Amino acid sequence: VLEEEISYVQQLGVEILNNQLITNPSELLTKGFSAVFVGTGASSSRKLRIEGEDAKGVFHSLEFLDDINMDKKVKLGKRVVVIGGGNAAIDSARISLRIGASEVSIVYRRSREEMPAIETEIEDAEHEGIDLKILSSPVKIIEEDGKVIGLRCIRMELGEPDASGRRRPVPIPDSEFELEIDSIVVAIGQGIDADDYFSDLEYTEWGLIQTDSQSHQTSVQGVFAGGDAVSGPATVVKAVGAGKKAADSINQYLRGETVSQEITTSGTIVATVAADKAQAKEDQRATMPVLEPETRATTFDEVELGFNDTISATEAGRCINCSISNMDVTVYGGRIDPEANKPLVKKFLQDEAERGTILALV
């Protein structure tokens, strides 16, 4: 799929040059290019920056998960600690069980409620026997002859909220404890690879490229940036959207226009029809059958077993008959001509008015 989509770009006349070393993006402006877009991503695992991190037996989640996907043999030993509270940490912990670990713990510095991982994923990990050591933070990796043998942690308590809105974890004095382990997987986030830092650009305190929030232009005129290198790890959709907005800004820049990406609303809300809640029927969703925890923890088989034909039909009917319809005629950011589409919108409103809430923007 990826190769096919890349071919579409090439068919539009885009030349792709591989294995090119770019020291600084601004240098390209002196070599015949009128504008530059930096989209190098955030493909490097963040480091703990504590003593012992270079010891044998310390893995980092992105590289670890990539090795597993590439069917490479990874030897963890029987006792594994995963550090972090996001989805990568949960994935690393559950995979550790599946490749032979018998004791897997997750060390997270905040409370369980503040773990950013998907709640159902956390629950699945707990059902599989993974131990959550919350309100704990690593302070030192203990090694012997260059190999990991333990992890020293300190217990935390929650203080005042930080910039993210979550309460800041504060170390509790004299509360250190040690875990005897064979391996550690560090899963505390992603950042820009060291080779992708450019001295001519400015960066945020989080090590991400500093850009104008509207135009995506960097501190260097003519150099734009977007995607994970700017936002931090996010979705593919968000990265693609950033590229599209930056392309609009680059087009303005090349035309000699004022570079701006102010959000404007084109259109008018022509109708809003409120749903009659009294007519709503509460219908619980079916519970997905899954493999038993003791079975799935030793195999890479699909955990969710799927619905049978009867339940599938019932679920499909429940979804189709939810009676809530939201309509936005501005599709994928394209602008719809109001006059040309009024008949379409009016027909939609007439057909759906009795079924739910309708928002028509034209």
C-alpha positions as a LaTeX table, in Angstrom:
\begin{tabular}{lrrr}
\hline
Residue & $x$ (\AA) & $y$ (\AA) & $z$ (\AA) \\
\hline
Val1 & 0.00 & 0.00 & 0.00 \\
Leu2 & 2.76 & 2.42 & 0.97 \\
Glu3 & 4.71 & 1.77 & $-2.22$ \\
Glu4 & 1.57 & 2.36 & $-4.29$ \\
Glu5 & 0.90 & 5.68 & $-2.57$ \\
Ile6 & 4.53 & 6.74 & $-3.06$ \\
Ser7 & 4.15 & 5.93 & $-6.77$ \\
Tyr8 & 1.19 & 8.33 & $-6.94$ \\
Val9 & 3.43 & 11.11 & $-5.65$ \\
Gln10 & 6.08 & 10.26 & $-8.23$ \\
Gln11 & 3.50 & 10.27 & $-11.00$ \\
Leu12 & 2.74 & 13.87 & $-10.09$ \\
Gly13 & 6.32 & 14.70 & $-11.01$ \\
Val14 & 7.96 & 14.58 & $-7.58$ \\
Glu15 & 11.57 & 13.41 & $-7.67$ \\
Ile16 & 12.67 & 11.34 & $-4.67$ \\
Leu17 & 16.37 & 11.36 & $-3.78$ \\
Asn18 & 17.41 & 8.71 & $-1.26$ \\
Asn19 & 20.56 & 8.48 & 0.87 \\
Gln20 & 21.10 & 12.24 & 0.95 \\
Leu21 & 22.85 & 13.87 & 3.90 \\
Ile22 & 21.26 & 17.20 & 4.81 \\
Thr23 & 23.32 & 19.14 & 7.33 \\
Asn24 & 20.93 & 22.08 & 7.60 \\
Pro25 & 17.68 & 22.70 & 5.69 \\
Ser26 & 18.54 & 26.35 & 5.07 \\
Glu27 & 21.50 & 25.27 & 2.94 \\
Leu28 & 19.04 & 23.98 & 0.35 \\
Leu29 & 17.75 & 27.52 & $-0.12$ \\
Thr30 & 21.17 & 28.41 & $-1.55$ \\
Lys31 & 21.14 & 25.45 & $-3.95$ \\
Gly32 & 18.23 & 26.37 & $-6.17$ \\
Phe33 & 15.32 & 25.48 & $-3.90$ \\
Ser34 & 12.82 & 28.21 & $-3.07$ \\
Ala35 & 11.26 & 26.53 & $-0.02$ \\
Val36 & 11.96 & 23.54 & 2.21 \\
Phe37 & 9.64 & 21.31 & 4.24 \\
Val38 & 11.05 & 19.27 & 7.14 \\
Gly39 & 9.06 & 16.17 & 8.05 \\
Thr40 & 11.68 & 13.92 & 9.66 \\
Gly41 & 9.31 & 12.50 & 12.29 \\
Ala42 & 10.01 & 11.39 & 15.84 \\
Ser43 & 11.35 & 7.90 & 15.34 \\
Ser44 & 13.71 & 7.63 & 18.28 \\
Ser45 & 12.89 & 6.27 & 21.75 \\
Arg46 & 13.41 & 8.70 & 24.59 \\
Lys47 & 16.12 & 7.77 & 27.06 \\
Leu48 & 15.82 & 7.60 & 30.84 \\
Arg49 & 19.14 & 9.38 & 31.31 \\
Ile50 & 19.95 & 7.48 & 34.49 \\
Glu51 & 22.99 & 5.47 & 35.54 \\
Gly52 & 23.25 & 2.04 & 33.92 \\
Glu53 & 21.11 & 2.69 & 30.83 \\
Asp54 & 23.88 & 1.46 & 28.54 \\
Ala55 & 24.03 & $-1.96$ & 30.23 \\
Lys56 & 23.28 & $-5.14$ & 28.31 \\
Gly57 & 19.64 & $-6.07$ & 28.79 \\
Val58 & 18.25 & $-2.54$ & 28.43 \\
Phe59 & 15.92 & $-2.24$ & 25.46 \\
His60 & 13.98 & 0.75 & 24.14 \\
Ser61 & 10.40 & 0.26 & 23.04 \\
Leu62 & 10.49 & 1.43 & 19.41 \\
Glu63 & 13.49 & $-0.67$ & 18.54 \\
Phe64 & 12.18 & $-3.58$ & 20.63 \\
Leu65 & 8.75 & $-3.59$ & 18.97 \\
Asp66 & 10.33 & $-3.19$ & 15.54 \\
Asp67 & 12.56 & $-6.22$ & 16.15 \\
Ile68 & 9.53 & $-8.27$ & 17.18 \\
Asn69 & 7.62 & $-7.21$ & 14.04 \\
Met70 & 10.61 & $-8.20$ & 11.93 \\
Asp71 & 10.62 & $-11.66$ & 13.57 \\
Lys72 & 14.04 & $-11.10$ & 15.12 \\
Lys73 & 15.01 & $-13.17$ & 18.14 \\
Val74 & 14.99 & $-11.07$ & 21.31 \\
Lys75 & 16.19 & $-12.63$ & 24.57 \\
Leu76 & 14.75 & $-10.93$ & 27.63 \\
Gly77 & 15.12 & $-13.53$ & 30.35 \\
Lys78 & 12.38 & $-14.43$ & 32.82 \\
Arg79 & 12.02 & $-11.20$ & 34.82 \\
Val80 & 11.22 & $-8.07$ & 32.84 \\
Val81 & 10.37 & $-4.51$ & 33.86 \\
Val82 & 8.78 & $-2.07$ & 31.42 \\
Ile83 & 9.09 & 1.61 & 32.28 \\
Gly84 & 6.29 & 3.88 & 31.10 \\
Gly85 & 2.51 & 4.16 & 31.04 \\
Gly86 & 1.51 & 4.57 & 27.41 \\
Asn87 & 0.38 & 2.15 & 24.73 \\
Ala88 & 3.97 & 1.32 & 23.77 \\
Ala89 & 4.62 & 0.29 & 27.38 \\
Ile90 & 1.54 & $-1.93$ & 27.45 \\
Asp91 & 2.48 & $-3.49$ & 24.09 \\
Ser92 & 6.04 & $-4.12$ & 25.27 \\
Ala93 & 4.85 & $-5.73$ & 28.49 \\
Arg94 & 2.31 & $-8.03$ & 26.83 \\
Ile95 & 4.79 & $-9.04$ & 24.14 \\
Ser96 & 7.41 & $-9.80$ & 26.80 \\
Leu97 & 5.07 & $-12.46$ & 28.19 \\
Arg98 & 4.51 & $-13.89$ & 24.74 \\
Ile99 & 8.22 & $-14.36$ & 24.03 \\
Gly100 & 9.00 & $-16.19$ & 27.24 \\
Ala101 & 9.10 & $-13.87$ & 30.27 \\
Ser102 & 7.40 & $-15.27$ & 33.36 \\
Glu103 & 7.34 & $-12.12$ & 35.51 \\
Val104 & 6.54 & $-8.78$ & 33.89 \\
Ser105 & 6.03 & $-5.50$ & 35.73 \\
Ile106 & 5.26 & $-1.99$ & 34.54 \\
Val107 & 6.83 & 0.85 & 36.51 \\
Tyr108 & 4.93 & 4.14 & 36.12 \\
Arg109 & 5.55 & 7.34 & 38.04 \\
Arg110 & 1.92 & 8.50 & 38.24 \\
Ser111 & $-1.30$ & 6.76 & 39.31 \\
Arg112 & $-3.13$ & 4.13 & 37.30 \\
Glu113 & $-5.89$ & 6.61 & 36.46 \\
Glu114 & $-3.34$ & 8.87 & 34.79 \\
Met115 & $-1.78$ & 6.22 & 32.58 \\
Pro116 & $-2.16$ & 7.49 & 28.99 \\
Ala117 & $-2.59$ & 3.98 & 27.57 \\
Ile118 & $-6.01$ & 2.84 & 26.36 \\
Glu119 & $-8.01$ & 1.64 & 29.37 \\
Thr120 & $-9.03$ & $-1.67$ & 27.79 \\
Glu121 & $-5.37$ & $-2.36$ & 26.98 \\
Ile122 & $-4.41$ & $-1.77$ & 30.61 \\
Glu123 & $-7.18$ & $-4.12$ & 31.74 \\
Asp124 & $-6.05$ & $-6.80$ & 29.28 \\
Ala125 & $-2.48$ & $-6.50$ & 30.58 \\
Glu126 & $-3.66$ & $-6.91$ & 34.18 \\
His127 & $-5.78$ & $-9.95$ & 33.24 \\
Glu128 & $-2.67$ & $-11.52$ & 31.70 \\
Gly129 & $-0.81$ & $-11.18$ & 35.00 \\
Ile130 & 1.27 & $-8.06$ & 34.39 \\
Asp131 & 1.99 & $-6.24$ & 37.66 \\
Leu132 & 1.45 & $-2.48$ & 37.70 \\
Lys133 & 3.91 & $-0.73$ & 40.02 \\
Ile134 & 2.35 & 2.71 & 40.00 \\
Leu135 & 3.66 & 5.86 & 41.67 \\
Ser136 & 7.19 & 4.56 & 41.22 \\
Ser137 & 10.08 & 6.03 & 39.26 \\
Pro138 & 13.45 & 4.49 & 38.28 \\
Val139 & 16.58 & 6.14 & 39.67 \\
Lys140 & 19.33 & 3.65 & 38.78 \\
Ile141 & 19.80 & 0.53 & 36.68 \\
Ile142 & 21.90 & $-1.93$ & 38.65 \\
Glu143 & 24.40 & $-3.90$ & 36.59 \\
Glu144 & 27.02 & $-6.55$ & 37.13 \\
Asp145 & 29.76 & $-7.20$ & 34.58 \\
Gly146 & 27.91 & $-4.93$ & 32.16 \\
Lys147 & 24.62 & $-6.86$ & 32.45 \\
Val148 & 21.36 & $-5.72$ & 34.05 \\
Ile149 & 20.57 & $-7.45$ & 37.33 \\
Gly150 & 18.24 & $-4.97$ & 39.00 \\
Leu151 & 16.40 & $-1.67$ & 39.04 \\
Arg152 & 16.39 & 0.83 & 41.88 \\
Cys153 & 13.19 & 2.89 & 42.12 \\
Ile154 & 11.74 & 5.51 & 44.40 \\
Arg155 & 8.11 & 5.83 & 45.42 \\
Met156 & 6.23 & 8.93 & 44.31 \\
Glu157 & 3.27 & 10.98 & 45.44 \\
Leu158 & 1.19 & 13.39 & 43.38 \\
Gly159 & 1.74 & 17.11 & 43.91 \\
Glu160 & 0.45 & 20.16 & 42.06 \\
Pro161 & $-0.65$ & 19.93 & 38.39 \\
Asp162 & 2.06 & 20.44 & 35.77 \\
Ala163 & 1.80 & 21.94 & 32.24 \\
Ser164 & $-0.12$ & 18.86 & 31.00 \\
Gly165 & $-2.81$ & 19.37 & 33.64 \\
Arg166 & $-1.87$ & 16.19 & 35.46 \\
Arg167 & $-0.59$ & 16.29 & 39.03 \\
Arg168 & 3.19 & 16.31 & 39.13 \\
Pro169 & 4.81 & 13.21 & 40.68 \\
Val170 & 7.06 & 14.08 & 43.60 \\
Pro171 & 9.63 & 11.66 & 45.10 \\
Ile172 & 8.96 & 10.47 & 48.66 \\
Pro173 & 12.17 & 10.74 & 50.71 \\
Asp174 & 13.76 & 7.49 & 51.94 \\
Ser175 & 11.33 & 5.32 & 49.94 \\
Glu176 & 13.74 & 3.64 & 47.51 \\
Phe177 & 13.33 & $-0.05$ & 46.71 \\
Glu178 & 14.98 & $-2.50$ & 44.32 \\
Leu179 & 13.69 & $-5.08$ & 41.85 \\
Glu180 & 15.68 & $-8.12$ & 40.75 \\
Ile181 & 15.31 & $-8.36$ & 36.98 \\
Asp182 & 16.89 & $-9.72$ & 33.81 \\
Ser183 & 15.83 & $-7.04$ & 31.32 \\
Ile184 & 14.31 & $-3.58$ & 31.07 \\
Val185 & 12.21 & $-2.10$ & 28.25 \\
Val186 & 12.14 & 1.71 & 28.33 \\
Ala187 & 8.88 & 3.06 & 26.90 \\
Ile188 & 8.67 & 6.69 & 28.01 \\
Gly189 & 7.95 & 8.28 & 24.65 \\
Gln190 & 9.42 & 9.22 & 21.30 \\
Gly191 & 11.57 & 12.08 & 20.10 \\
Ile192 & 13.52 & 13.32 & 17.12 \\
Asp193 & 16.48 & 11.15 & 16.19 \\
Ala194 & 19.83 & 12.75 & 17.04 \\
Asp195 & 20.81 & 12.70 & 13.36 \\
Asp196 & 17.73 & 14.78 & 12.49 \\
Tyr197 & 18.57 & 17.80 & 14.65 \\
Phe198 & 19.52 & 20.87 & 12.62 \\
Ser199 & 21.56 & 23.68 & 14.13 \\
Asp200 & 19.84 & 26.36 & 12.07 \\
Leu201 & 16.37 & 25.65 & 13.48 \\
Glu202 & 14.93 & 26.52 & 16.87 \\
Tyr203 & 13.47 & 23.82 & 19.12 \\
Thr204 & 10.94 & 23.72 & 21.95 \\
Glu205 & 11.79 & 22.65 & 25.49 \\
Trp206 & 10.57 & 19.18 & 24.47 \\
Gly207 & 13.13 & 18.96 & 21.68 \\
Leu208 & 10.59 & 19.45 & 18.88 \\
Ile209 & 10.94 & 21.85 & 15.94 \\
Gln210 & 9.56 & 25.29 & 16.77 \\
Thr211 & 7.10 & 26.52 & 14.14 \\
Asp212 & 4.41 & 29.13 & 13.76 \\
Ser213 & 1.19 & 27.39 & 14.80 \\
Gln214 & $-0.74$ & 28.74 & 11.81 \\
Ser215 & 1.73 & 28.80 & 8.92 \\
His216 & 4.06 & 25.92 & 9.97 \\
Gln217 & 7.04 & 28.14 & 9.10 \\
Thr218 & 10.13 & 27.59 & 11.24 \\
Ser219 & 12.49 & 30.21 & 12.64 \\
Val220 & 14.16 & 30.26 & 9.19 \\
Gln221 & 12.23 & 32.07 & 6.47 \\
Gly222 & 11.38 & 29.68 & 3.66 \\
Val223 & 11.78 & 26.56 & 5.82 \\
Phe224 & 8.56 & 24.88 & 6.97 \\
Ala225 & 7.99 & 21.80 & 9.14 \\
Gly226 & 5.21 & 19.49 & 10.28 \\
Gly227 & 4.27 & 16.06 & 11.54 \\
Asp228 & 5.72 & 14.31 & 14.58 \\
Ala229 & 8.91 & 16.39 & 14.42 \\
Val230 & 6.72 & 19.37 & 15.40 \\
Ser231 & 3.78 & 17.91 & 17.32 \\
Gly232 & 5.48 & 14.94 & 18.91 \\
Pro233 & 4.15 & 11.39 & 18.42 \\
Ala234 & 0.63 & 11.59 & 17.01 \\
Thr235 & $-1.57$ & 9.94 & 14.38 \\
Val236 & $-0.89$ & 9.50 & 10.68 \\
Val237 & $-3.96$ & 11.63 & 9.97 \\
Lys238 & $-2.56$ & 14.51 & 12.02 \\
Ala239 & 0.80 & 14.29 & 10.24 \\
Val240 & $-0.86$ & 14.24 & 6.81 \\
Gly241 & $-3.01$ & 17.20 & 7.81 \\
Ala242 & 0.06 & 19.15 & 8.89 \\
Gly243 & 1.68 & 18.43 & 5.53 \\
Lys244 & $-1.38$ & 19.71 & 3.68 \\
Lys245 & $-1.52$ & 22.92 & 5.71 \\
Ala246 & 2.21 & 23.48 & 5.27 \\
Ala247 & 1.82 & 22.96 & 1.51 \\
Asp248 & $-0.82$ & 25.71 & 1.44 \\
Ser249 & 1.56 & 28.01 & 3.32 \\
Ile250 & 4.44 & 27.17 & 0.99 \\
Asn251 & 2.20 & 27.98 & $-1.98$ \\
Gln252 & 1.43 & 31.37 & $-0.44$ \\
Tyr253 & 5.11 & 31.94 & 0.27 \\
Leu254 & 6.18 & 31.14 & $-3.30$ \\
Arg255 & 3.49 & 33.49 & $-4.66$ \\
Gly256 & 4.86 & 36.29 & $-2.54$ \\
Glu257 & 1.70 & 36.45 & $-0.45$ \\
Thr258 & 1.41 & 36.83 & 3.30 \\
Val259 & 1.86 & 33.37 & 4.78 \\
Ser260 & $-1.17$ & 32.69 & 6.94 \\
Gln261 & $-3.29$ & 29.70 & 7.90 \\
Glu262 & $-5.99$ & 31.39 & 9.91 \\
Ile263 & $-8.95$ & 29.12 & 10.47 \\
Thr264 & $-12.02$ & 30.46 & 8.71 \\
Thr265 & $-15.50$ & 29.05 & 8.43 \\
Ser266 & $-17.00$ & 29.08 & 4.97 \\
Gly267 & $-20.73$ & 28.53 & 5.06 \\
Thr268 & $-23.81$ & 28.91 & 7.15 \\
Ile269 & $-25.60$ & 26.56 & 9.49 \\
Val270 & $-28.93$ & 26.19 & 7.75 \\
Ala271 & $-30.69$ & 23.97 & 10.27 \\
Thr272 & $-30.35$ & 22.13 & 13.53 \\
Val273 & $-32.95$ & 19.55 & 14.46 \\
Ala274 & $-32.86$ & 18.30 & 18.05 \\
Ala275 & $-33.32$ & 14.61 & 18.72 \\
Asp276 & $-36.29$ & 13.46 & 20.77 \\
Lys277 & $-34.59$ & 11.60 & 23.61 \\
Ala278 & $-37.91$ & 10.19 & 24.73 \\
Gln279 & $-37.95$ & 8.06 & 21.60 \\
Ala280 & $-34.44$ & 6.73 & 22.18 \\
Lys281 & $-34.09$ & 3.07 & 23.08 \\
Glu282 & $-31.19$ & 2.01 & 25.25 \\
Asp283 & $-29.47$ & $-1.05$ & 23.82 \\
Gln284 & $-26.25$ & $-2.40$ & 25.31 \\
Arg285 & $-23.42$ & $-3.45$ & 23.04 \\
Ala286 & $-22.43$ & $-7.08$ & 22.95 \\
Thr287 & $-19.33$ & $-8.19$ & 24.84 \\
Met288 & $-16.56$ & $-9.37$ & 22.56 \\
Pro289 & $-15.47$ & $-12.96$ & 23.35 \\
Val290 & $-11.72$ & $-13.26$ & 23.97 \\
Leu291 & $-9.09$ & $-15.91$ & 24.56 \\
Glu292 & $-8.54$ & $-16.86$ & 28.17 \\
Pro293 & $-5.67$ & $-14.83$ & 29.73 \\
Glu294 & $-3.55$ & $-17.90$ & 30.52 \\
Thr295 & $-3.82$ & $-19.00$ & 26.89 \\
Arg296 & $-3.31$ & $-15.71$ & 25.09 \\
Ala297 & $-0.29$ & $-14.70$ & 27.19 \\
Thr298 & 1.73 & $-17.44$ & 25.51 \\
Thr299 & 0.66 & $-16.93$ & 21.91 \\
Phe300 & 0.42 & $-14.21$ & 19.27 \\
Asp301 & $-3.02$ & $-15.45$ & 18.21 \\
Glu302 & $-5.78$ & $-12.84$ & 17.92 \\
Val303 & $-7.09$ & $-12.05$ & 21.41 \\
Glu304 & $-10.59$ & $-11.06$ & 20.26 \\
Leu305 & $-12.39$ & $-14.08$ & 18.81 \\
Gly306 & $-15.08$ & $-12.15$ & 16.93 \\
Phe307 & $-18.88$ & $-12.37$ & 16.96 \\
Asn308 & $-20.96$ & $-15.14$ & 15.48 \\
Asp309 & $-23.42$ & $-14.32$ & 12.65 \\
Thr310 & $-26.35$ & $-13.68$ & 14.98 \\
Ile311 & $-24.53$ & $-11.24$ & 17.27 \\
Ser312 & $-22.89$ & $-9.54$ & 14.28 \\
Ala313 & $-26.29$ & $-8.89$ & 12.71 \\
Thr314 & $-27.66$ & $-7.59$ & 16.02 \\
Glu315 & $-24.70$ & $-5.24$ & 16.49 \\
Ala316 & $-24.97$ & $-3.97$ & 12.92 \\
Gly317 & $-28.65$ & $-3.27$ & 13.42 \\
Arg318 & $-28.01$ & $-1.48$ & 16.71 \\
Cys319 & $-25.43$ & 0.73 & 15.02 \\
Ile320 & $-27.50$ & 1.51 & 11.95 \\
Asn321 & $-30.50$ & 2.42 & 14.11 \\
Cys322 & $-28.72$ & 4.71 & 16.54 \\
Ser323 & $-30.88$ & 7.55 & 15.15 \\
Ile324 & $-28.19$ & 10.21 & 15.42 \\
Ser325 & $-27.02$ & 11.76 & 12.16 \\
Asn326 & $-24.38$ & 14.46 & 11.87 \\
Met327 & $-23.89$ & 16.06 & 8.49 \\
Asp328 & $-21.05$ & 18.31 & 7.50 \\
Val329 & $-21.13$ & 19.25 & 3.83 \\
Thr330 & $-17.60$ & 20.62 & 4.05 \\
Val331 & $-15.84$ & 17.36 & 3.23 \\
Tyr332 & $-12.09$ & 16.91 & 3.87 \\
Gly333 & $-11.61$ & 20.64 & 4.15 \\
Gly334 & $-13.00$ & 21.32 & 0.66 \\
Arg335 & $-15.43$ & 24.21 & 0.24 \\
Ile336 & $-18.95$ & 23.51 & $-0.99$ \\
Asp337 & $-20.85$ & 26.17 & $-2.91$ \\
Pro338 & $-23.91$ & 27.13 & $-0.81$ \\
Glu339 & $-26.30$ & 27.91 & $-3.65$ \\
Ala340 & $-25.48$ & 24.79 & $-5.66$ \\
Asn341 & $-26.02$ & 22.49 & $-2.67$ \\
Lys342 & $-29.12$ & 23.93 & $-1.01$ \\
Pro343 & $-31.47$ & 21.42 & $-2.70$ \\
Leu344 & $-29.29$ & 18.55 & $-1.49$ \\
Val345 & $-29.19$ & 19.88 & 2.07 \\
Lys346 & $-32.94$ & 20.55 & 2.16 \\
Lys347 & $-33.69$ & 17.02 & 0.97 \\
Phe348 & $-31.38$ & 15.57 & 3.60 \\
Leu349 & $-33.07$ & 17.59 & 6.32 \\
Gln350 & $-36.53$ & 16.51 & 5.18 \\
Asp351 & $-35.51$ & 12.84 & 5.07 \\
Glu352 & $-33.68$ & 12.80 & 8.40 \\
Ala353 & $-35.44$ & 15.41 & 10.52 \\
Glu354 & $-37.46$ & 12.86 & 12.46 \\
Arg355 & $-34.53$ & 10.53 & 13.06 \\
Gly356 & $-32.07$ & 12.59 & 15.05 \\
Thr357 & $-29.78$ & 15.58 & 15.36 \\
Ile358 & $-28.66$ & 17.07 & 12.08 \\
Leu359 & $-26.08$ & 19.77 & 11.60 \\
Ala360 & $-25.82$ & 20.93 & 7.99 \\
Leu361 & $-22.98$ & 23.29 & 7.11 \\
Val362 & $-22.93$ & 24.60 & 3.55 \\
\hline
\end{tabular}
